[in-house]
């Protein structure tokens, strides 16, 4: 059994996050890792409270605002965070300007505009071992610098633990998710593999890749989210399938944590239904532009550019629509 470091008693409501598409490179991975560390720090009211904090000469600043974003400059930094926290017990500060616009600046230093939610390692936590660790990651493409003068920046949170992650194996698509970790430089100690019955309080996040959840297999996720206050990360048409999972006998509980009644079927209108009425309502496969990106100052939106390249290029379901008469939950 793994011991969780997640302070769940500090969370007043349950949050469920999703990502769509089956791409294994680029923005989909960046979104994945921002969600992994972001969901463990976001407050229940989703308000962005930051503290202006000074970092002195010798601190290391990671630049996540490099474009174009690649595995090396945008994913490896998350591998470095994992390495520093889990293997060296070194905290990492996450800097986010809560008032910025999309692709906006978090702070500037010596003429460089830092964006995308920068990470900072305080000089007081850097010794020869940490210096060598940082060097190993910059050799893999992480972009950063040791500051030579003091800076004051808006710190969103101090990251001191890596979430305990459980990846679904029932669908047989766990390799999709494992590739995310591999591309970020995180080995198999950064996650576990299992089934929904393994989703106990020992874990913080259940990761559901492309698949077809049913109550008989995924019913345990109801308690995992509702009572244990765990999180779900879902992908491709597993999102709508999971939202429409209903217990076949009383009290007929449903896994609709995103919507009030459920999501339309991922299959196009006229195709075989995903389930009995009302879950037989389908939608077109591809969404219609233009798209609007909201909340650029929140943790899960710390990426550069537009999201639709990661969401619409692949996968059997590229967008999600509540059932007619239903709605997205206000929470």
Coordinates of N, CA, C and O in Angstrom, one line a residue, residues 100-205:
X100 N -2.8 37.1 -15.7 CA -2.3 37.1 -17.1 C -3.3 36.7 -18.1 O -4.3 36.0 -17.8
X101 N -3.1 37.1 -19.3 CA -3.9 36.6 -20.5 C -3.3 35.4 -21.0 O -2.2 35.0 -20.6
X102 N -4.0 34.7 -22.0 CA -3.4 33.5 -22.6 C -2.0 33.8 -23.1 O -1.8 34.8 -23.8
X103 N -1.1 32.9 -22.9 CA 0.3 33.1 -23.3 C 1.0 34.3 -22.7 O 2.0 34.8 -23.2
X104 N 0.4 34.8 -21.6 CA 0.9 36.0 -21.0 C 2.1 35.7 -20.0 O 2.4 34.6 -19.7
X105 N 2.7 36.8 -19.6 CA 3.9 36.7 -18.8 C 3.6 36.5 -17.3 O 2.6 37.1 -16.7
X106 N 4.4 35.6 -16.7 CA 4.3 35.4 -15.2 C 5.2 36.4 -14.5 O 4.8 36.9 -13.5
X107 N 6.4 36.6 -15.1 CA 7.3 37.6 -14.6 C 8.4 37.7 -15.6 O 8.5 37.0 -16.5
X108 N 9.3 38.8 -15.4 CA 10.4 39.0 -16.3 C 11.7 39.0 -15.5 O 11.7 39.4 -14.3
X109 N 12.7 38.7 -16.1 CA 14.1 38.7 -15.5 C 15.1 38.9 -16.5 O 15.2 38.2 -17.5
X110 N 15.9 40.0 -16.4 CA 16.9 40.4 -17.3 C 16.5 40.4 -18.8 O 17.1 39.8 -19.6
X111 N 15.3 40.9 -19.0 CA 14.8 41.1 -20.3 C 14.1 39.9 -20.9 O 13.6 39.9 -22.0
X112 N 14.1 38.8 -20.1 CA 13.4 37.6 -20.6 C 12.0 37.5 -20.0 O 11.9 37.6 -18.8
X113 N 11.0 37.2 -20.8 CA 9.6 37.1 -20.3 C 9.4 35.6 -20.0 O 9.4 34.7 -20.9
X114 N 9.1 35.3 -18.7 CA 8.9 33.9 -18.3 C 7.4 33.7 -18.3 O 6.6 34.4 -17.7
X115 N 7.0 32.6 -19.0 CA 5.6 32.3 -19.2 C 5.3 30.8 -18.9 O 6.3 30.0 -18.7
X116 N 4.1 30.4 -19.0 CA 3.7 29.0 -18.9 C 3.8 28.3 -17.6 O 3.8 27.1 -17.4
X117 N 3.9 29.2 -16.5 CA 4.0 28.6 -15.1 C 5.3 28.1 -14.8 O 5.6 26.9 -14.7
X118 N 6.2 29.0 -14.5 CA 7.6 28.7 -14.3 C 7.8 27.9 -13.0 O 7.1 28.1 -12.0
X119 N 8.9 27.1 -12.9 CA 9.3 26.5 -11.7 C 10.6 27.1 -11.2 O 11.4 27.5 -12.0
X120 N 10.7 27.2 -9.9 CA 11.9 27.8 -9.2 C 12.4 26.9 -8.1 O 11.6 26.4 -7.3
X121 N 13.7 26.6 -8.1 CA 14.3 25.9 -7.0 C 15.1 27.0 -6.2 O 16.0 27.6 -6.8
X122 N 14.7 27.1 -5.0 CA 15.4 28.2 -4.1 C 16.8 27.9 -3.8 O 17.2 26.7 -3.7
X123 N 17.6 28.9 -3.8 CA 19.1 28.7 -3.6 C 19.4 28.0 -2.3 O 20.4 27.3 -2.2
X124 N 18.5 28.2 -1.3 CA 18.7 27.5 0.0 C 18.5 26.0 -0.1 O 19.0 25.3 0.8
X125 N 17.9 25.5 -1.1 CA 17.7 24.1 -1.3 C 18.7 23.4 -2.3 O 18.6 22.3 -2.6
X126 N 19.6 24.2 -2.8 CA 20.5 23.8 -3.8 C 21.9 23.5 -3.2 O 22.5 24.3 -2.6
X127 N 22.3 22.2 -3.3 CA 23.7 21.8 -3.0 C 24.3 21.1 -4.2 O 23.8 21.2 -5.3
X128 N 25.4 20.5 -4.0 CA 26.2 19.9 -5.1 C 25.4 18.8 -5.8 O 25.4 18.7 -7.0
X129 N 24.6 18.0 -5.0 CA 23.8 17.0 -5.6 C 22.7 17.5 -6.4 O 22.4 17.0 -7.5
X130 N 22.0 18.6 -5.9 CA 20.9 19.2 -6.6 C 21.4 19.9 -7.9 O 20.8 19.8 -8.9
X131 N 22.6 20.5 -7.8 CA 23.2 21.1 -8.9 C 23.5 20.1 -10.0 O 23.2 20.3 -11.2
X132 N 23.9 18.9 -9.6 CA 24.2 17.9 -10.6 C 22.9 17.4 -11.2 O 22.8 17.0 -12.4
X133 N 21.8 17.3 -10.4 CA 20.5 16.8 -10.9 C 20.0 17.8 -11.9 O 19.5 17.4 -13.0
X134 N 20.1 19.1 -11.6 CA 19.6 20.1 -12.5 C 20.4 20.0 -13.8 O 19.8 20.1 -14.9
X135 N 21.7 19.9 -13.7 CA 22.5 19.8 -14.9 C 22.1 18.6 -15.8 O 22.1 18.7 -17.0
X136 N 21.7 17.5 -15.2 CA 21.3 16.3 -15.9 C 20.0 16.6 -16.7 O 19.8 16.0 -17.8
X137 N 19.2 17.4 -16.1 CA 17.9 17.7 -16.8 C 18.1 18.8 -17.9 O 17.4 18.7 -18.9
X138 N 18.9 19.7 -17.6 CA 19.2 20.7 -18.7 C 19.9 20.1 -19.9 O 19.7 20.5 -21.0
X139 N 20.7 19.0 -19.6 CA 21.3 18.3 -20.7 C 20.2 17.6 -21.6 O 20.5 17.3 -22.7
X140 N 19.0 17.4 -21.0 CA 18.0 16.7 -21.7 C 17.0 17.7 -22.4 O 16.1 17.3 -23.1
X141 N 17.3 19.0 -22.2 CA 16.5 20.0 -22.9 C 15.8 21.0 -22.0 O 15.1 21.9 -22.5
X142 N 15.8 20.8 -20.7 CA 15.1 21.8 -19.8 C 15.8 23.1 -19.9 O 17.1 23.2 -19.9
X143 N 15.1 24.2 -20.1 CA 15.6 25.5 -20.3 C 15.5 26.3 -18.9 O 14.4 26.4 -18.4
X144 N 16.6 26.8 -18.4 CA 16.6 27.5 -17.2 C 17.9 28.2 -16.9 O 18.8 28.1 -17.7
X145 N 17.9 29.0 -15.8 CA 19.1 29.7 -15.5 C 19.2 30.0 -14.0 O 18.2 30.0 -13.3
X146 N 20.4 30.1 -13.5 CA 20.7 30.5 -12.1 C 20.7 32.0 -12.1 O 21.4 32.7 -12.8
X147 N 19.8 32.6 -11.3 CA 19.7 34.1 -11.3 C 20.9 34.7 -10.6 O 21.4 34.1 -9.6
X148 N 21.3 35.8 -11.1 CA 22.4 36.5 -10.5 C 22.0 37.8 -9.7 O 22.8 38.6 -9.3
X149 N 20.7 38.0 -9.6 CA 20.2 39.1 -8.8 C 18.8 38.6 -8.2 O 18.2 37.7 -8.7
X150 N 18.4 39.3 -7.1 CA 17.2 38.9 -6.5 C 15.9 39.2 -7.3 O 15.9 40.2 -8.1
X151 N 14.9 38.3 -7.3 CA 13.7 38.6 -8.0 C 12.5 38.4 -7.0 O 12.6 37.6 -6.1
X152 N 11.4 39.0 -7.3 CA 10.2 38.8 -6.5 C 9.1 38.4 -7.5 O 8.8 39.1 -8.5
X153 N 8.5 37.3 -7.3 CA 7.5 36.7 -8.2 C 6.3 36.2 -7.5 O 6.3 35.9 -6.3
X154 N 5.2 36.0 -8.3 CA 3.9 35.5 -7.7 C 3.9 34.0 -7.6 O 3.8 33.3 -8.6
X155 N 4.1 33.5 -6.4 CA 4.2 32.0 -6.2 C 2.8 31.5 -5.9 O 2.1 31.9 -5.0
X156 N 2.4 30.6 -6.8 CA 1.1 29.9 -6.6 C 1.1 28.9 -5.5 O 0.2 28.9 -4.6
X157 N 2.1 28.1 -5.5 CA 2.2 27.0 -4.4 C 3.6 26.5 -4.3 O 4.5 26.7 -5.3
X158 N 3.9 25.8 -3.3 CA 5.2 25.1 -3.0 C 4.9 23.7 -3.2 O 4.2 23.1 -2.4
X159 N 5.5 23.0 -4.2 CA 5.2 21.6 -4.5 C 6.2 20.8 -3.6 O 7.4 20.9 -3.8
X160 N 5.6 19.9 -2.8 CA 6.5 19.1 -1.9 C 6.2 17.6 -2.0 O 6.8 16.8 -1.3
X161 N 5.3 17.2 -2.9 CA 5.0 15.8 -3.1 C 4.6 15.6 -4.5 O 4.1 16.5 -5.2
X162 N 4.7 14.4 -5.0 CA 4.2 13.9 -6.3 C 3.0 13.1 -6.0 O 3.0 12.2 -5.1
X163 N 1.9 13.3 -6.7 CA 0.7 12.5 -6.4 C 0.8 11.1 -6.7 O 1.6 10.6 -7.6
X164 N 0.1 10.2 -5.9 CA 0.1 8.8 -6.1 C -0.9 8.5 -7.2 O -2.1 8.7 -7.0
X165 N -0.5 8.0 -8.3 CA -1.2 7.9 -9.6 C -1.5 6.4 -9.9 O -0.6 5.6 -9.9
X166 N -2.7 6.1 -10.2 CA -3.1 4.7 -10.5 C -3.7 4.7 -12.0 O -4.7 5.4 -12.2
X167 N -3.0 4.0 -12.9 CA -3.4 3.9 -14.3 C -4.2 2.7 -14.6 O -3.8 1.6 -14.2
X168 N -5.3 2.8 -15.2 CA -6.2 1.7 -15.6 C -5.5 0.7 -16.5 O -4.8 1.1 -17.5
X169 N -5.7 -0.6 -16.3 CA -5.2 -1.6 -17.1 C -6.3 -2.4 -17.8 O -6.1 -3.3 -18.6
X170 N -7.6 -2.2 -17.4 CA -8.7 -3.0 -17.9 C -8.9 -2.8 -19.4 O -9.2 -3.7 -20.1
X171 N -8.6 -1.5 -19.8 CA -8.8 -1.2 -21.3 C -7.7 -1.8 -22.1 O -7.8 -1.9 -23.3
X172 N -6.6 -2.1 -21.5 CA -5.4 -2.6 -22.3 C -4.7 -1.4 -22.9 O -3.8 -1.7 -23.7
X173 N -5.1 -0.2 -22.6 CA -4.4 1.0 -23.3 C -3.5 1.8 -22.3 O -3.2 2.9 -22.6
X174 N -3.0 1.1 -21.3 CA -2.2 1.8 -20.4 C -0.9 2.3 -21.0 O -0.3 3.3 -20.5
X175 N -0.5 1.7 -22.1 CA 0.8 2.1 -22.8 C 0.7 3.6 -23.3 O 1.7 4.3 -23.3
X176 N -0.5 4.0 -23.6 CA -0.7 5.4 -24.0 C -0.3 6.3 -22.9 O 0.5 7.3 -23.1
X177 N -0.7 6.0 -21.7 CA -0.4 6.9 -20.6 C 1.0 6.7 -20.1 O 1.7 7.7 -19.8
X178 N 1.5 5.5 -20.1 CA 2.9 5.3 -19.8 C 3.9 6.1 -20.7 O 4.9 6.5 -20.2
X179 N 3.5 6.2 -21.9 CA 4.3 7.0 -22.9 C 4.4 8.4 -22.5 O 5.4 9.1 -22.7
X180 N 3.4 9.0 -21.9 CA 3.4 10.3 -21.4 C 4.5 10.5 -20.4 O 5.3 11.4 -20.4
X181 N 4.6 9.6 -19.4 CA 5.6 9.6 -18.4 C 7.0 9.4 -19.0 O 8.0 10.1 -18.6
X182 N 7.1 8.5 -19.9 CA 8.4 8.2 -20.6 C 8.9 9.5 -21.3 O 10.1 9.8 -21.2
X183 N 8.0 10.1 -22.0 CA 8.5 11.3 -22.7 C 8.8 12.5 -21.8 O 9.6 13.4 -22.1
X184 N 8.3 12.5 -20.5 CA 8.7 13.5 -19.6 C 9.9 13.1 -18.7 O 10.4 13.9 -17.9
X185 N 10.4 11.8 -19.0 CA 11.6 11.4 -18.2 C 11.3 10.8 -16.9 O 12.2 10.8 -16.0
X186 N 10.0 10.4 -16.7 CA 9.6 9.8 -15.4 C 9.5 8.3 -15.5 O 8.8 7.8 -16.4
X187 N 10.2 7.5 -14.7 CA 10.2 6.1 -14.8 C 9.0 5.5 -14.1 O 8.1 6.2 -13.6
X188 N 8.9 4.2 -14.0 CA 7.7 3.5 -13.6 C 7.5 3.6 -12.1 O 6.4 3.3 -11.6
X189 N 8.4 4.2 -11.3 CA 8.2 4.5 -9.9 C 7.3 5.7 -9.7 O 6.8 6.0 -8.6
X190 N 7.0 6.4 -10.8 CA 6.2 7.6 -10.7 C 4.7 7.3 -10.8 O 3.9 8.3 -10.8
X191 N 4.3 6.1 -11.0 CA 2.9 5.7 -11.1 C 2.7 4.2 -10.8 O 3.7 3.5 -10.6
X192 N 1.5 3.8 -10.7 CA 1.1 2.4 -10.5 C 0.1 2.0 -11.5 O -0.6 2.8 -12.1
X193 N 0.0 0.7 -11.7 CA -1.0 0.1 -12.7 C -2.0 -0.7 -11.9 O -1.6 -1.4 -10.9
X194 N -3.3 -0.6 -12.3 CA -4.2 -1.4 -11.6 C -5.6 -1.3 -12.1 O -5.8 -0.8 -13.3
X195 N -6.6 -1.7 -11.4 CA -8.0 -1.7 -11.8 C -8.8 -0.8 -10.8 O -8.2 -0.4 -9.7
X196 N -10.0 -0.4 -11.1 CA -10.8 0.4 -10.2 C -10.9 -0.1 -8.8 O -11.0 0.7 -7.8
X197 N -10.9 -1.4 -8.6 CA -11.0 -1.9 -7.2 C -9.7 -1.6 -6.4 O -9.7 -1.7 -5.2
X198 N -8.6 -1.2 -7.1 CA -7.4 -0.8 -6.4 C -7.4 0.6 -6.0 O -6.5 1.1 -5.3
X199 N -8.4 1.4 -6.5 CA -8.5 2.8 -6.2 C -9.0 3.1 -4.8 O -10.1 3.5 -4.6
X200 N -8.1 3.0 -3.9 CA -8.4 3.2 -2.5 C -7.8 4.6 -2.0 O -7.3 5.3 -2.9
X201 N -7.9 4.9 -0.8 CA -7.4 6.1 -0.2 C -5.9 6.2 -0.4 O -5.3 7.3 -0.1
X202 N -5.2 5.1 -0.7 CA -3.8 5.1 -0.9 C -3.4 5.9 -2.2 O -2.2 6.3 -2.3
X203 N -4.4 6.2 -3.0 CA -4.1 6.9 -4.3 C -4.8 8.2 -4.4 O -5.9 8.4 -3.8
X204 N -4.3 9.1 -5.1 CA -4.8 10.4 -5.3 C -5.6 10.6 -6.6 O -6.5 11.3 -6.7
X205 N -5.1 9.9 -7.7 CA -5.6 10.1 -9.0 C -5.8 8.7 -9.7 O -5.0 7.9 -9.7

